[in-house]
Amino acid sequence: MIVACPYCGNNAKFITSKEFYGKDYGTNLYSCRPCDAYVGTHGRSKTPLGTLANRSLREMRKRTHASFDPLWKSRRMSRSEAYQWISEVMQLPPEKAHIGMFNEKQCFELLKHIRNLSLVHF
Ligand SMILES: [Zn+2]
């Protein structure tokens, strides 16, 4: 599978977690060293979990997950309902409604929706 780095456009390098971290986490990664960008895979597969992210986008996605995950972890809604909700408010098809695929602007937008939801319903 060929995965391009969204920052420089070059092909990302496919490496194991052992090569990347020096420790085997049972996953692989696509990495672009010059851009300090990477993304993990589903287990040992070659399927990336989203798009490559540099440091600031990784932080932003982490922050967004930290706000989003309690929506379904608290059982206010099911996990699939929560992702359906992302798809609706972000106006994205379900397969694109994942924080791992978002850029920073989309993370900001989702955070805003989460805040509004918290104010209205809970
Ligand atoms: Zn790059």
XYZ file of C-alpha atoms and ligand atoms in Angstrom:
123
model
C 0.000 0.000 0.000
C 1.324 3.435 -0.926
C 0.652 6.186 1.588
C 1.680 9.730 0.755
C 2.844 12.230 3.352
C 0.275 15.078 3.319
C 2.991 17.631 4.186
C 5.654 16.995 1.519
C 3.853 14.641 -0.869
C 6.565 11.987 -0.741
C 5.713 8.362 -0.084
C 5.772 7.512 3.588
C 8.035 4.691 4.716
C 6.373 1.516 6.008
C 8.099 0.287 9.164
C 7.334 -1.919 12.141
C 6.707 -0.465 15.590
C 9.891 -2.235 16.706
C 11.938 -0.355 14.113
C 10.210 2.910 14.942
C 10.044 2.860 18.750
C 12.665 0.228 19.491
C 9.836 -1.765 21.041
C 7.287 -4.095 19.499
C 3.744 -2.777 20.035
C 2.212 -5.248 17.604
C 1.605 -2.544 15.030
C 3.262 -0.987 12.014
C 3.603 2.629 10.979
C 3.830 4.853 7.959
C 6.405 7.492 8.672
C 7.908 10.540 7.023
C 11.005 11.435 9.026
C 11.754 14.820 7.409
C 8.233 16.008 8.340
C 8.161 14.249 11.736
C 4.834 12.806 10.604
C 3.486 9.313 11.138
C 0.391 7.187 11.529
C -0.075 3.719 13.000
C -1.779 0.732 11.392
C -4.560 -1.608 12.488
C -2.487 -4.211 14.323
C 0.183 -5.763 12.125
C -1.738 -4.988 8.950
C -0.792 -2.493 6.276
C -3.996 -0.499 6.762
C -3.293 2.944 8.226
C -5.575 4.181 11.044
C -5.886 7.574 9.404
C -3.607 10.078 7.724
C -0.042 10.956 8.692
C 0.120 13.622 11.378
C 2.934 15.873 12.511
C 3.473 16.795 16.147
C 0.917 19.594 16.386
C -1.771 17.597 14.585
C -1.088 14.570 16.802
C -1.599 16.777 19.870
C -4.763 18.226 18.391
C -6.200 14.792 17.599
C -5.367 13.617 21.123
C -7.163 16.618 22.583
C -10.162 16.034 20.342
C -10.365 12.358 21.313
C -10.143 13.322 24.971
C -13.256 15.493 24.530
C -15.104 13.140 22.211
C -14.555 9.724 23.812
C -16.470 10.552 27.035
C -19.614 11.050 24.909
C -19.823 7.305 24.328
C -17.685 6.026 27.207
C -20.173 7.583 29.612
C -22.907 5.746 27.683
C -24.774 8.938 26.888
C -24.790 7.431 23.436
C -23.397 4.272 21.931
C -20.055 4.347 20.186
C -21.669 3.916 16.779
C -24.196 6.675 17.549
C -21.329 8.949 18.528
C -19.532 8.328 15.217
C -22.806 8.756 13.347
C -23.122 12.106 15.116
C -19.613 13.147 13.923
C -20.630 12.239 10.405
C -23.736 14.456 10.675
C -22.250 17.542 12.310
C -19.095 17.452 10.186
C -21.089 16.617 7.043
C -18.740 13.785 6.137
C -19.445 10.261 4.907
C -19.131 7.718 7.778
C -15.825 6.344 6.450
C -14.294 9.835 6.733
C -15.853 10.677 10.097
C -12.847 9.689 12.167
C -10.614 11.974 14.189
C -7.590 10.066 12.861
C -8.382 11.467 9.431
C -9.007 15.035 10.514
C -6.743 18.015 9.974
C -6.368 20.676 12.669
C -9.205 22.807 11.356
C -11.590 19.849 11.458
C -10.467 19.034 15.011
C -11.285 22.604 16.063
C -14.665 22.357 14.409
C -15.520 19.059 16.099
C -14.427 20.431 19.487
C -16.839 23.317 18.963
C -19.679 20.878 18.190
C -18.843 18.804 21.267
C -18.983 21.943 23.421
C -22.349 22.919 21.960
C -23.694 19.415 22.472
C -22.556 19.448 26.087
C -24.332 22.762 26.657
C -27.596 21.743 25.028
C -28.161 18.168 26.038
C -26.235 17.356 29.150
Zn 6.699 14.425 4.558
